[in-house]
CSV table of C-alpha atoms in Angstrom, one decimal:
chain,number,residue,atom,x,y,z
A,300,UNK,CA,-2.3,14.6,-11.7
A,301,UNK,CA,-1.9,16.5,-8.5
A,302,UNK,CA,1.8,17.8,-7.9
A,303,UNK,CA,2.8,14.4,-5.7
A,304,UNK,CA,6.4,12.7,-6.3
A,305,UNK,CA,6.2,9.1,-5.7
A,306,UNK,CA,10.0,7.9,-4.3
A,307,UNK,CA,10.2,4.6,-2.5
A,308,UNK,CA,10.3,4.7,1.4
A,309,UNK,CA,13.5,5.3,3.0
A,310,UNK,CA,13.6,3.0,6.2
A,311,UNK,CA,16.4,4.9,8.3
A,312,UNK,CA,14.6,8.3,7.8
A,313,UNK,CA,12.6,8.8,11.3
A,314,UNK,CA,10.4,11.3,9.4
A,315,UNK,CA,9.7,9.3,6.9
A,316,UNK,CA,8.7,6.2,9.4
A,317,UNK,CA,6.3,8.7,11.2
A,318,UNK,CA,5.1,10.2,7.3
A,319,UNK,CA,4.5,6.3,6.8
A,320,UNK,CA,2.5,4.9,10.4
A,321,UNK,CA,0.3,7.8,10.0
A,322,UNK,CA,-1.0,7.2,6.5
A,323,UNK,CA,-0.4,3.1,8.1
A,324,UNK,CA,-2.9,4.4,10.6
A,325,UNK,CA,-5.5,6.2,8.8
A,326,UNK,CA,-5.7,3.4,5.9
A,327,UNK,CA,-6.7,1.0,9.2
A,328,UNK,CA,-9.4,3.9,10.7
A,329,UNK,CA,-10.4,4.4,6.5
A,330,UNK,CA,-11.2,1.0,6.2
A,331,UNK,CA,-12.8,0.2,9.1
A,332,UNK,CA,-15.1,2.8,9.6
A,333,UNK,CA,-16.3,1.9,6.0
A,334,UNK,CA,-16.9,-1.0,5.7
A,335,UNK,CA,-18.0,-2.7,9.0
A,336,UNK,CA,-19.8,-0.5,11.6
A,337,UNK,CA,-19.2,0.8,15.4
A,338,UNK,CA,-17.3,-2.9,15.9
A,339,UNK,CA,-15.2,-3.6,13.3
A,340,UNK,CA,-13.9,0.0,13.8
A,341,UNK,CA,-13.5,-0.5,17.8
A,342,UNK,CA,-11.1,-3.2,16.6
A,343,UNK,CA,-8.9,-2.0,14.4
A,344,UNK,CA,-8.4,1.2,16.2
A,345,UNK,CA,-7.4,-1.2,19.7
A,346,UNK,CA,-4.9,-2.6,17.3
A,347,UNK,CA,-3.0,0.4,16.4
A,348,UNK,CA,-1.0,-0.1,19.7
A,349,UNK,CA,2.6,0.7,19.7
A,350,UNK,CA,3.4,-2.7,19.9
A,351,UNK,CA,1.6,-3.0,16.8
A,352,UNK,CA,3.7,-0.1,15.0
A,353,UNK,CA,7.0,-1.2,16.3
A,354,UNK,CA,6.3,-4.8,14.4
A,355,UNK,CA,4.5,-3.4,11.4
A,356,UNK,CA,7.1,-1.2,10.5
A,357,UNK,CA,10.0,-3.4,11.9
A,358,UNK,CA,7.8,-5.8,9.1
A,359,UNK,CA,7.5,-3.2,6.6
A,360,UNK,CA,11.5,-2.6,6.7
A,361,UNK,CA,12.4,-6.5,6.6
A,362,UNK,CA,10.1,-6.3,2.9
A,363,UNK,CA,12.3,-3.1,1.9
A,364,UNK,CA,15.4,-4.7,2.5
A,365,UNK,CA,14.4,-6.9,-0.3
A,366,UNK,CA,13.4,-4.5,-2.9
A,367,UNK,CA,13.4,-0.9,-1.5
A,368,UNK,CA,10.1,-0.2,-3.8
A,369,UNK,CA,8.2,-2.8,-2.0
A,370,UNK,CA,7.1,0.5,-0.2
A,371,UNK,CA,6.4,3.7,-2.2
A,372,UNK,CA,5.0,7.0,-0.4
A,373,UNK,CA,3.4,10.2,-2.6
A,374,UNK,CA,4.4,13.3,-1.3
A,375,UNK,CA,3.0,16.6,-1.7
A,376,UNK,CA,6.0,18.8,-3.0
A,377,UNK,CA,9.2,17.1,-2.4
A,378,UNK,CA,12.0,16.8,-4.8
A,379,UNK,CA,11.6,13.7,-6.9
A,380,UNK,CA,15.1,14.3,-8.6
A,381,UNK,CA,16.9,13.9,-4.9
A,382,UNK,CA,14.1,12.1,-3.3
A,383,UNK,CA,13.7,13.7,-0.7
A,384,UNK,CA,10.2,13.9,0.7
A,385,UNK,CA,9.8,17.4,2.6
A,386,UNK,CA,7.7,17.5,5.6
A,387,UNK,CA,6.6,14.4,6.8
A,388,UNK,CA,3.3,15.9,7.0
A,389,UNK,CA,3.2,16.3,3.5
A,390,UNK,CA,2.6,12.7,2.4
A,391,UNK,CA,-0.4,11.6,1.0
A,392,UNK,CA,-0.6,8.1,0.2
A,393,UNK,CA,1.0,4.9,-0.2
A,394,UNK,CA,1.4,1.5,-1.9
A,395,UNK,CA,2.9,-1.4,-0.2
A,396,UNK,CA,4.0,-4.5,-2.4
A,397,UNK,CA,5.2,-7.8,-0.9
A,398,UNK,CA,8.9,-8.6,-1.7
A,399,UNK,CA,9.3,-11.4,-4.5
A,400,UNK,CA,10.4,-14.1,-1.5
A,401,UNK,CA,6.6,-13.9,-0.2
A,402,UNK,CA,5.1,-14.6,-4.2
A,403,UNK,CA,4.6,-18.0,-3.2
A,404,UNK,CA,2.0,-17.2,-0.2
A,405,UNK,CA,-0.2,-16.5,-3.5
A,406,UNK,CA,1.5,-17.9,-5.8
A,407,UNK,CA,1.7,-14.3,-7.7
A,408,UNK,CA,2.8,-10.6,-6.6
A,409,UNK,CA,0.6,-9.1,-4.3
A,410,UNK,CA,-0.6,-5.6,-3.5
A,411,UNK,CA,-0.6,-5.5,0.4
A,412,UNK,CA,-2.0,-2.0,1.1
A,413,UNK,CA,-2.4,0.7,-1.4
A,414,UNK,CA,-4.0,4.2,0.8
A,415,UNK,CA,-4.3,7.9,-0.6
A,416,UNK,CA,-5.8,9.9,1.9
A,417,UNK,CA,-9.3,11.4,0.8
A,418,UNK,CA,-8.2,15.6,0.1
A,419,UNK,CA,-6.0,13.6,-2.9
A,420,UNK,CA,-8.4,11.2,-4.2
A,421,UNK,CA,-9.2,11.8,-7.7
A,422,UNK,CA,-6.5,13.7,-8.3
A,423,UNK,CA,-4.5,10.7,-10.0
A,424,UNK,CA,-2.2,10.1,-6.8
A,425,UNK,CA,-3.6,6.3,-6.7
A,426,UNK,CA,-3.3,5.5,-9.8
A,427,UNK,CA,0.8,6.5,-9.9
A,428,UNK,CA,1.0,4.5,-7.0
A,429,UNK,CA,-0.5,1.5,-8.6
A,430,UNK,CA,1.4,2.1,-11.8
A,431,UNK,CA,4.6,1.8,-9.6
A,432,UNK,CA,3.2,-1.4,-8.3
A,433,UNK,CA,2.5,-2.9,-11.6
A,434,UNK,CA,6.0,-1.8,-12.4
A,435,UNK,CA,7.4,-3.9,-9.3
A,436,UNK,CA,5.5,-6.7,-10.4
A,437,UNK,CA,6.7,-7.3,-13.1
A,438,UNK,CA,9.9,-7.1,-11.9
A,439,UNK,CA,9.1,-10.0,-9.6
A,440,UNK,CA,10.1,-14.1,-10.6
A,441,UNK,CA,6.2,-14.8,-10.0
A,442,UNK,CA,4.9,-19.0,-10.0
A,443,UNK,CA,2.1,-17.3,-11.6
A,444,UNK,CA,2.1,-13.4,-13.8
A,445,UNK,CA,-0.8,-11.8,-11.6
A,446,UNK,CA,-0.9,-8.9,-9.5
A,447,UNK,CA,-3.5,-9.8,-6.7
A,448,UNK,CA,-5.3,-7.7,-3.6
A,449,UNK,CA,-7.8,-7.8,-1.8
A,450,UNK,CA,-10.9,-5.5,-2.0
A,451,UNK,CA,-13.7,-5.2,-0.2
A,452,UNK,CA,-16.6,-5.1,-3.1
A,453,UNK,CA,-18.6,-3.3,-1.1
A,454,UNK,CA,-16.4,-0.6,-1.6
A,455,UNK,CA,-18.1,0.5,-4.4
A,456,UNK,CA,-15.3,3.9,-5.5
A,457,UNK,CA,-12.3,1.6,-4.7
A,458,UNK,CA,-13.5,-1.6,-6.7
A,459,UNK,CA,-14.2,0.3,-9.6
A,460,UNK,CA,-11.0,2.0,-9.4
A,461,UNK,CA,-9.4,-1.6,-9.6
A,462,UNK,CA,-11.6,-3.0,-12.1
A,463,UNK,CA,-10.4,0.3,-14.1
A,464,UNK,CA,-7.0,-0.8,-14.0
A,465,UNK,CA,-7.9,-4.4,-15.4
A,466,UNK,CA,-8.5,-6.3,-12.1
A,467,UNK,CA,-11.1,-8.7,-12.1
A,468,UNK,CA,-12.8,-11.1,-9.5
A,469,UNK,CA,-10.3,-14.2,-9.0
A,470,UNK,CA,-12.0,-16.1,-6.4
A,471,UNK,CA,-12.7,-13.6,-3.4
A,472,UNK,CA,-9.7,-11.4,-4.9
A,473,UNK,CA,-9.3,-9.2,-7.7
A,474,UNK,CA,-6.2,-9.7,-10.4
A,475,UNK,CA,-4.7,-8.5,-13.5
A,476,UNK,CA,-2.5,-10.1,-16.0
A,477,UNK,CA,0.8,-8.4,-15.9
């Protein structure tokens, strides 16, 4: 496991807000340059306006008023004991969980975005975030005791990944039990 403390995203911290929309905005650029050529990539790079930040992250902080680990960032370094993150440049991935109030869009918890940018891949960072996400999870009153996301299976590294983790095709998204 690389030397990353995980600590849930701190809403009032402008550094931490900028740590967050630039993982926000490489996750977008990540996933559409993967998985959807020259176009798909034209448009989610014309959405990352900052219209678009100022909502998602006004968003992102209505979820964390619910459950302040609806959002948990890895940072390199840091002091997990004080969570404090360091330099904002120094954050390396996140997982975003939807608060319990939105379980019954799916009718279970859902994993909204879950990024580690690629110098940390492999190096265990996802799989503590997803942990923490799991942990969340079951936290939540859920209609139904799955964890859901979606995942493009085309995405061959990040599908496996998931299916390591116990997720398993549930209609056109993955699950675990919890």
């Amino acid at each position: 496991m690389t030397d990353a403390t995980l600590r849930p995203y701190d809403p009032d911290d402008e550094a931490d807000r900028s740590a967050l929309w630039a993982l926000k905005t490489a996750f977008e650029t990540d996933l559409a340059d993967g998985t959807g050529g020259e176009e798909k990539a034209a448009r989610y790079d014309a959405k990352l306006t900052d219209d678009y930040r100022r909502r998602w992250l006004a968003w992102v902080d209505r979820c964390v008023a619910d459950d302040r680990r609806c959002v948990t960032v890895a940072h390199e370094g840091g002091d997990a004991e004080y969570g404090t993150a360091g330099d904002p440049d120094d954050a390396v991935g996140y997982v975003f969980v939807l608060p319990e109030r939105l379980s019954f869009v799916w009718d279970a918890a859902v994993v909204n975005e879950l990024y580690v940018v690629p110098e940390h891949r492999g190096a265990g960072v996802a799989d503590a975030l997803l942990e923490s996400a799991v942990d969340l999870a079951r936290d939540q009153d859920l209609p139904l005791d799955r964890l859901l996301l979606d995942v493009d299976p085309e995405n061959e590294r990040a599908y496996a990944f998931y299916e390591r983790f116990g997720f398993e095709p549930w209609g056109e998204i993955v699950a675990r039990e919890l």
